[in-house]
CSV table of C-alpha atoms and ligand atoms in Angstrom, one decimal:
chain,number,residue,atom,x,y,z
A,12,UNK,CA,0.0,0.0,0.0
A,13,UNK,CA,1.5,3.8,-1.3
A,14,UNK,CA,0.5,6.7,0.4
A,15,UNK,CA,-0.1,9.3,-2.0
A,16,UNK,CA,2.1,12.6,-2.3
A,17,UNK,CA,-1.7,14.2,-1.8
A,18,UNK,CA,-2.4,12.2,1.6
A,19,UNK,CA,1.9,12.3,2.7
A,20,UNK,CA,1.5,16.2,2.5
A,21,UNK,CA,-2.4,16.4,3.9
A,22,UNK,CA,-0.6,14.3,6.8
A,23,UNK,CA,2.4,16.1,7.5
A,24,UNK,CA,0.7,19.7,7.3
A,25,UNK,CA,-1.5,18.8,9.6
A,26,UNK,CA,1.6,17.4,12.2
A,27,UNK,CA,3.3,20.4,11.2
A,28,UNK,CA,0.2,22.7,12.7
A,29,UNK,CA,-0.4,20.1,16.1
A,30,UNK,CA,3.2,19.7,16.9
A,31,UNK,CA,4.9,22.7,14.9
A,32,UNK,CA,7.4,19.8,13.8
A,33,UNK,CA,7.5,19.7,9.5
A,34,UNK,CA,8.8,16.1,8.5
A,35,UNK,CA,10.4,16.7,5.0
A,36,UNK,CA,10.1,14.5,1.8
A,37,UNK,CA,12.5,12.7,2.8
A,38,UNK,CA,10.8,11.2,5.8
A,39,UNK,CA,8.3,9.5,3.5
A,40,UNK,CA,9.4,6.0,4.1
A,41,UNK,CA,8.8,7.0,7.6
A,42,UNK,CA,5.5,8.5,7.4
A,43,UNK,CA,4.4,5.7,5.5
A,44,UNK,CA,5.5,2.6,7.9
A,45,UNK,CA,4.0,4.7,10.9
A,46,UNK,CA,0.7,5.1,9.0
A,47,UNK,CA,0.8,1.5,7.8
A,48,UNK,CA,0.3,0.4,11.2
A,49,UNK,CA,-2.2,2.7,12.6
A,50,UNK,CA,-4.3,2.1,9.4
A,51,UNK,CA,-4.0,-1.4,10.0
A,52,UNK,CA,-5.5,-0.9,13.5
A,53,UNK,CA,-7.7,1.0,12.8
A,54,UNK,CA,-9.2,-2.2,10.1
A,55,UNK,CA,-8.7,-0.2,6.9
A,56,UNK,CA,-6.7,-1.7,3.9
A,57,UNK,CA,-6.0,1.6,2.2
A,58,UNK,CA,-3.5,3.9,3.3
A,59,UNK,CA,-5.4,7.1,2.3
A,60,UNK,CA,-8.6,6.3,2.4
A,61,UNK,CA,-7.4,6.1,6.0
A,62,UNK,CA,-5.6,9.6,5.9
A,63,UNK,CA,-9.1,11.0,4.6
A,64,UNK,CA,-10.8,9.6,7.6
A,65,UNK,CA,-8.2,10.1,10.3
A,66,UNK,CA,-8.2,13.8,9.1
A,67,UNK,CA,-11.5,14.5,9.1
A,68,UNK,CA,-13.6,16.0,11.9
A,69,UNK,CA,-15.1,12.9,13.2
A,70,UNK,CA,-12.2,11.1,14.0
A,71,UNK,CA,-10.6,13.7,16.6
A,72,UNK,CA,-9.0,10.5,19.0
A,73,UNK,CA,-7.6,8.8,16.0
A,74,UNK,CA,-5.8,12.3,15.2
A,75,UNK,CA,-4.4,12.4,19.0
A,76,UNK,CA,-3.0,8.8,17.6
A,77,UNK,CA,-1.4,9.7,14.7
A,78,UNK,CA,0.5,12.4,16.5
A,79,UNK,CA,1.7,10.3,19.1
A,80,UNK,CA,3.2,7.7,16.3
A,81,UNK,CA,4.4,10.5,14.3
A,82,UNK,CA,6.5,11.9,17.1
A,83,UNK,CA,9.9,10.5,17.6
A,84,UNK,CA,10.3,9.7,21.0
A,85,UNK,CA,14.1,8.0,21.2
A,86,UNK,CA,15.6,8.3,24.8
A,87,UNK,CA,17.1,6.0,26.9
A,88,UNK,CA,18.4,6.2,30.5
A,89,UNK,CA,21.7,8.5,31.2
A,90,UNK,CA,21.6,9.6,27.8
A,91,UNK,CA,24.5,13.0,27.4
A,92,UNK,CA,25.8,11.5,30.8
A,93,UNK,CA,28.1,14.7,31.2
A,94,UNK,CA,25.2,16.4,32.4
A,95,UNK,CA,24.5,14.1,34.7
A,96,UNK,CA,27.6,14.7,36.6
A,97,UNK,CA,27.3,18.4,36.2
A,98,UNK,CA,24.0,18.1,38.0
A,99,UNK,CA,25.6,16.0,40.8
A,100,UNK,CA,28.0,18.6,41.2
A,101,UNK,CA,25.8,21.4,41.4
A,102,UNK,CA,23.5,20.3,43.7
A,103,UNK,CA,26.5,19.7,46.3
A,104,UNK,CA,26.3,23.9,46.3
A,105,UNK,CA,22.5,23.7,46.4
A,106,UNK,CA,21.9,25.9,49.4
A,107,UNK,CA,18.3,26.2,49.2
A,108,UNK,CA,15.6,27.3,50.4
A,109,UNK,CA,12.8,25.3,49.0
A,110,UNK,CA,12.6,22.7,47.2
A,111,UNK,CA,14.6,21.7,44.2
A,112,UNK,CA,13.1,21.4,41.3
A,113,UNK,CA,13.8,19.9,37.9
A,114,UNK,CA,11.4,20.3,34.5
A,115,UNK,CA,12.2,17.5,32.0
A,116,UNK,CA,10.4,19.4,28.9
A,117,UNK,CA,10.6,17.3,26.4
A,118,UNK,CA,10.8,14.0,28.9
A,119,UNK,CA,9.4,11.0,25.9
A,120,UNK,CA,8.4,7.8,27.7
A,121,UNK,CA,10.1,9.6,31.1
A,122,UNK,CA,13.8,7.8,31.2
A,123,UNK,CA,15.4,11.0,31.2
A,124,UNK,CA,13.3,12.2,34.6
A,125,UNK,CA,13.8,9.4,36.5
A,126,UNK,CA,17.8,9.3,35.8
A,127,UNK,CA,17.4,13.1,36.9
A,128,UNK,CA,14.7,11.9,40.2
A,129,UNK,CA,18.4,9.1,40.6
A,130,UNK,CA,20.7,11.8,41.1
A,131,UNK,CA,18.7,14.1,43.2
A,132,UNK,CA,17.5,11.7,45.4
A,133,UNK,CA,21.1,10.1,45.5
A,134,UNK,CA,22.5,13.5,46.8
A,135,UNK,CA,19.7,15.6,48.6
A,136,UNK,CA,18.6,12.4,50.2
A,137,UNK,CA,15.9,13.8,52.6
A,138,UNK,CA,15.6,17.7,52.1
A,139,UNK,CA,12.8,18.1,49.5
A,140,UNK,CA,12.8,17.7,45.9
A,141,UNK,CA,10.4,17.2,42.7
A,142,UNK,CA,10.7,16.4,39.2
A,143,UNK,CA,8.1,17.3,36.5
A,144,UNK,CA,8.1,16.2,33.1
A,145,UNK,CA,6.2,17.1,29.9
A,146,UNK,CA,5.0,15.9,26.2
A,147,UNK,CA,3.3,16.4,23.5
A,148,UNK,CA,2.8,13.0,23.1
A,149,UNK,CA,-0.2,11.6,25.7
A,150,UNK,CA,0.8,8.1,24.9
A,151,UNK,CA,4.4,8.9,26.2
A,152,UNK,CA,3.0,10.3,29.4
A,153,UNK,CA,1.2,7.6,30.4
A,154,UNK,CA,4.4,5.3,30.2
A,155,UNK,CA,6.4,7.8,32.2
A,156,UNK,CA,3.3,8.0,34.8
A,157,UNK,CA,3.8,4.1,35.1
A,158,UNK,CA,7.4,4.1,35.7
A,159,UNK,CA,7.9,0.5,34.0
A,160,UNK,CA,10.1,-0.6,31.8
A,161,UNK,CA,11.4,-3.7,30.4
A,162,UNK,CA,14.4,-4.4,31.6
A,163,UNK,CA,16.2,-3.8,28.7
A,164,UNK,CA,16.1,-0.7,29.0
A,165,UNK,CA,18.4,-0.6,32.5
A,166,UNK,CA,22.0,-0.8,30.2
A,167,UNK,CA,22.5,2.6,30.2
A,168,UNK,CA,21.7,3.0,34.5
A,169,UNK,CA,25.2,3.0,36.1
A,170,UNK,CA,25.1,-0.2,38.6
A,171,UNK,CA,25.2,2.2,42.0
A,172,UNK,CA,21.5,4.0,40.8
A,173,UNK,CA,20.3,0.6,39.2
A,174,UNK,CA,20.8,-1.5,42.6
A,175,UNK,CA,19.1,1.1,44.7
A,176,UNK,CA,16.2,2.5,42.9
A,177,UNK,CA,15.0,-0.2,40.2
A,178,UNK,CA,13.1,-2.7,41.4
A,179,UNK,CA,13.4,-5.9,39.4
A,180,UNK,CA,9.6,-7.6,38.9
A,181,UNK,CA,8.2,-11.2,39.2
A,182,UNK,CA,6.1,-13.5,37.5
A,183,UNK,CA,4.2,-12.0,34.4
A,184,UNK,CA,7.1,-9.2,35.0
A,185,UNK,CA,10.3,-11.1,35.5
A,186,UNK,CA,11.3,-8.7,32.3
A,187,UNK,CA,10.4,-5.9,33.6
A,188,UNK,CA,11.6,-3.4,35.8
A,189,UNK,CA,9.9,-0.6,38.2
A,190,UNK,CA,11.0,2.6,39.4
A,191,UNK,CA,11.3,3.0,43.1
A,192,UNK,CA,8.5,4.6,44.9
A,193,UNK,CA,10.9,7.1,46.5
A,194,UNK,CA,11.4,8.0,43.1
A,195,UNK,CA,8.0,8.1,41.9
A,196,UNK,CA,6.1,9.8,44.4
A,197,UNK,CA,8.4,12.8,43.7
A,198,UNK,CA,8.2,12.9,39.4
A,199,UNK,CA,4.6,13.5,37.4
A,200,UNK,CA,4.4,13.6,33.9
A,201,UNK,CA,1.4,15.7,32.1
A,202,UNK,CA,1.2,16.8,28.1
A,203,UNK,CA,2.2,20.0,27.5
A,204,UNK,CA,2.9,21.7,23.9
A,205,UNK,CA,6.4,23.3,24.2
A,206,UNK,CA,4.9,26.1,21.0
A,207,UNK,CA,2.0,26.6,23.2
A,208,UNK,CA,1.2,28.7,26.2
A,209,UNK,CA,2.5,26.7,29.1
A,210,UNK,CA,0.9,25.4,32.0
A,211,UNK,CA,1.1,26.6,35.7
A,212,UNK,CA,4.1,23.9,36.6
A,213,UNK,CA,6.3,26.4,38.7
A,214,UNK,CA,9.9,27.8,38.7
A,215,UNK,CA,12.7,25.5,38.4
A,216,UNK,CA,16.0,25.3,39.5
A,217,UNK,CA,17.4,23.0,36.7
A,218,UNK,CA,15.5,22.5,33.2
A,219,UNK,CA,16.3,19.6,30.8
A,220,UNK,CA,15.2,20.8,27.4
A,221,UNK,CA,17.1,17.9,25.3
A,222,UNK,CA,16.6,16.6,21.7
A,223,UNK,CA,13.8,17.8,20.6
A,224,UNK,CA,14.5,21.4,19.7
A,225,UNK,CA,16.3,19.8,16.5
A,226,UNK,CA,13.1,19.2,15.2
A,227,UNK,CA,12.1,23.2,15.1
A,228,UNK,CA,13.1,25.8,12.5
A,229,UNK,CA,15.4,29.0,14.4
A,230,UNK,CA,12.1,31.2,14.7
A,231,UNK,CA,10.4,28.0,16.4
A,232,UNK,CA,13.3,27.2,18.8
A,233,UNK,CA,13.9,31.0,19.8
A,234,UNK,CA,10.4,31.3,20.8
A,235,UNK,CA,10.3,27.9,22.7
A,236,UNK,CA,13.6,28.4,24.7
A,237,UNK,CA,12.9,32.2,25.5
A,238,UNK,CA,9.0,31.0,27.3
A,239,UNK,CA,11.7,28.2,28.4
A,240,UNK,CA,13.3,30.5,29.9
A,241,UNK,CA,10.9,32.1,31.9
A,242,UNK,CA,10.8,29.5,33.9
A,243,UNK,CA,13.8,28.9,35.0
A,244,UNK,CA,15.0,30.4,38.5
A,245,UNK,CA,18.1,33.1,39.0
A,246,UNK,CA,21.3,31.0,38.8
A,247,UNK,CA,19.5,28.2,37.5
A,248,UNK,CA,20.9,25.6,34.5
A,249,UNK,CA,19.5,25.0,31.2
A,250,UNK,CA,20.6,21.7,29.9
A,251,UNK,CA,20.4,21.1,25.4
A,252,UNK,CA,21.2,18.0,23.7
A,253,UNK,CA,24.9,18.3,22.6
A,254,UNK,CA,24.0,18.5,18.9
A,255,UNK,CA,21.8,21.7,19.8
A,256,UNK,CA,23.5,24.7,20.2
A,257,UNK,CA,21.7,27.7,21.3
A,258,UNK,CA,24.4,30.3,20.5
A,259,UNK,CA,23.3,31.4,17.3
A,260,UNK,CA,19.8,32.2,18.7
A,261,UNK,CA,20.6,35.5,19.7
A,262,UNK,CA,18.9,35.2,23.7
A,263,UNK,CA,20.4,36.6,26.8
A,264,UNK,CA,22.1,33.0,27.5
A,265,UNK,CA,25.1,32.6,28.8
A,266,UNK,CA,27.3,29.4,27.9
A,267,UNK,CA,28.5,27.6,30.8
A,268,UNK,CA,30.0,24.6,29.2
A,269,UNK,CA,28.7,23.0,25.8
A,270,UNK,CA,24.7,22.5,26.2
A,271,UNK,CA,24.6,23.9,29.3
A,272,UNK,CA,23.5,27.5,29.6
A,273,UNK,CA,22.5,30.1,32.5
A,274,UNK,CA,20.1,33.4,32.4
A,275,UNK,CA,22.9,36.1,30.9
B,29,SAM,C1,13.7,12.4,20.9
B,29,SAM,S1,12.6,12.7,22.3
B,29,SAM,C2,13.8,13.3,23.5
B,29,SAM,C3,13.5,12.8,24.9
B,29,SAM,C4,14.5,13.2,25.9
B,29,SAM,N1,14.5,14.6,26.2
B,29,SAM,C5,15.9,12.8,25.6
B,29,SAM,O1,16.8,13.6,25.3
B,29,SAM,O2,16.2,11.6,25.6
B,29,SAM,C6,11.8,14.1,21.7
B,29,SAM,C7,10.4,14.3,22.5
B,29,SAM,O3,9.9,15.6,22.2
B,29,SAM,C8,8.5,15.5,22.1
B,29,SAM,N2,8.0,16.7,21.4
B,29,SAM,C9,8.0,17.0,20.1
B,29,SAM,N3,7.4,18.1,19.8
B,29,SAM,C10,7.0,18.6,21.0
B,29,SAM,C11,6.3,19.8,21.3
B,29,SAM,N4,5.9,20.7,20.4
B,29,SAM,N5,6.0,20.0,22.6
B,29,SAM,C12,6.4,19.1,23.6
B,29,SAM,N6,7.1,18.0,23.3
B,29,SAM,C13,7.4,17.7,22.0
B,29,SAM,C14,8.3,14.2,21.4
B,29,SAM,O4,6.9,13.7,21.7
B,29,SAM,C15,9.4,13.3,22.0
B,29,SAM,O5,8.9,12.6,23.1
């Protein structure tokens, strides 16, 4: 089954307008393996007679589908494990007061949240803490709400964090693995639309803003980091993926080391 150039573009302007991310040509073979599947679940043979339904007005939960697969949500425990560290070293400065708080905001199926939830835990121990994360993707956030994952997914958890707060499961989940409830009942994950106007989640001391802004053109990824911005403390870190540099975006950032900036 071909999806037509007619339906590829009907689909991708309409991703482009939900999630403000524009998948080129060149992600056709892409777009047409995600489709494949949802079309197939969905019990229709033919890709864009599927794409006409999906897109049409009556089929508003299907569309909330087709964004979620569109999205790419790769991440993985530890990922950029440099900032890691530079966390750990920061918070032994932390002098408080209050709690401190971390905003994962683009935090995928919630890996990079609870490798954050690891080290703050690890090092405030009992003074307070919290870690939100957010997504576009609802799917996503129900994952990250459970806080399970196959146990696969625990090779990139250094041994020290994996023995203490990873709980290996039993039985029907022998392959599975579940965050610690020290862990969890200090992270929540809601949606939120990084080109939109943000909820009410707070200041924060420390925001994670990692691998997704390569999906934005420059006017996209100024106005996301500058609201970004906003919400991040005095003296507080902003952490980008390593292949995201913000230098050439002309905001009062200042560089502390690569992908990690403070207010200027
Ligand atoms: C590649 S993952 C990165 C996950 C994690 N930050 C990391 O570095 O491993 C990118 C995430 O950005 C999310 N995303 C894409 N566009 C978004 C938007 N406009 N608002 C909020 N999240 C978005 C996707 O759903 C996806 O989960």
């Amino acid at each position: 089954m071909n999806l037509s150039q007619h339906s590829f573009v009907a689909v991708t302007d309409f991703f482009h307008a939900q999630s403000g991310i524009r998948l080129g040509p060149d992600k056709l073979a892409l777009v047409q393996g995600r489709l494949q599947r949802l079309a197939n679940e969905a019990g229709h043979t033919d890709l864009d007679t599927y794409v006409g339904w999906a897109l049409s007005s009556s089929a508003a939960d299907e569309q909330v589908r087709l964004v979620d697969r569109l999205t790419t949500n790769e991440t993985y425990f530890f990922r950029e494990p440099e900032h890691f560290q530079y966390l750990g070293a920061h918070l032994e400065t932390w002098k408080g007061p209050g709690a401190f708080r971390v905003w994962s905001g683009a935090s995928s199926s919630g890996e990079e949240a609870y490798s954050i939830a690891m080290v703050l835990r690890d090092r405030l121990q009992q003074r307070p803490w919290q870690v939100v994360g957010t997504d576009l993707s609802t799917s996503v956030v129900d994952t990250a709400n459970k806080g399970l994952y196959p146990l696969s997914r625990a090779e990139g958890i250094p041994e020290y964090y994996r023995k203490r707060y990873c709980l290996r499961g039993h039985g029907d989940y022998a392959q599975h693995m579940l965050m610690a409830r020290e862990l969890r009942d200090h992270v929540h994950f809601q949606t939120a639309n990084l080109l939109e106007q943000l909820p009410e989640i707070g200041e924060f001391q420390v925001i994670f803003l990692r691998n997704v802004l390569i999906y934005f053109d420059v006017p996209s990824k100024r106005e996301i980091v500058s609201r970004v911005m906003k919400k991040l403390a005095p003296g507080g870190l902003l952490f980008s993926g390593h292949s995201e540099s913000l230098v050439n975006l002309s905001l009062p950032l200042k560089t502390l080391q690569p992908a990690v900036y403070t207010h200027a």
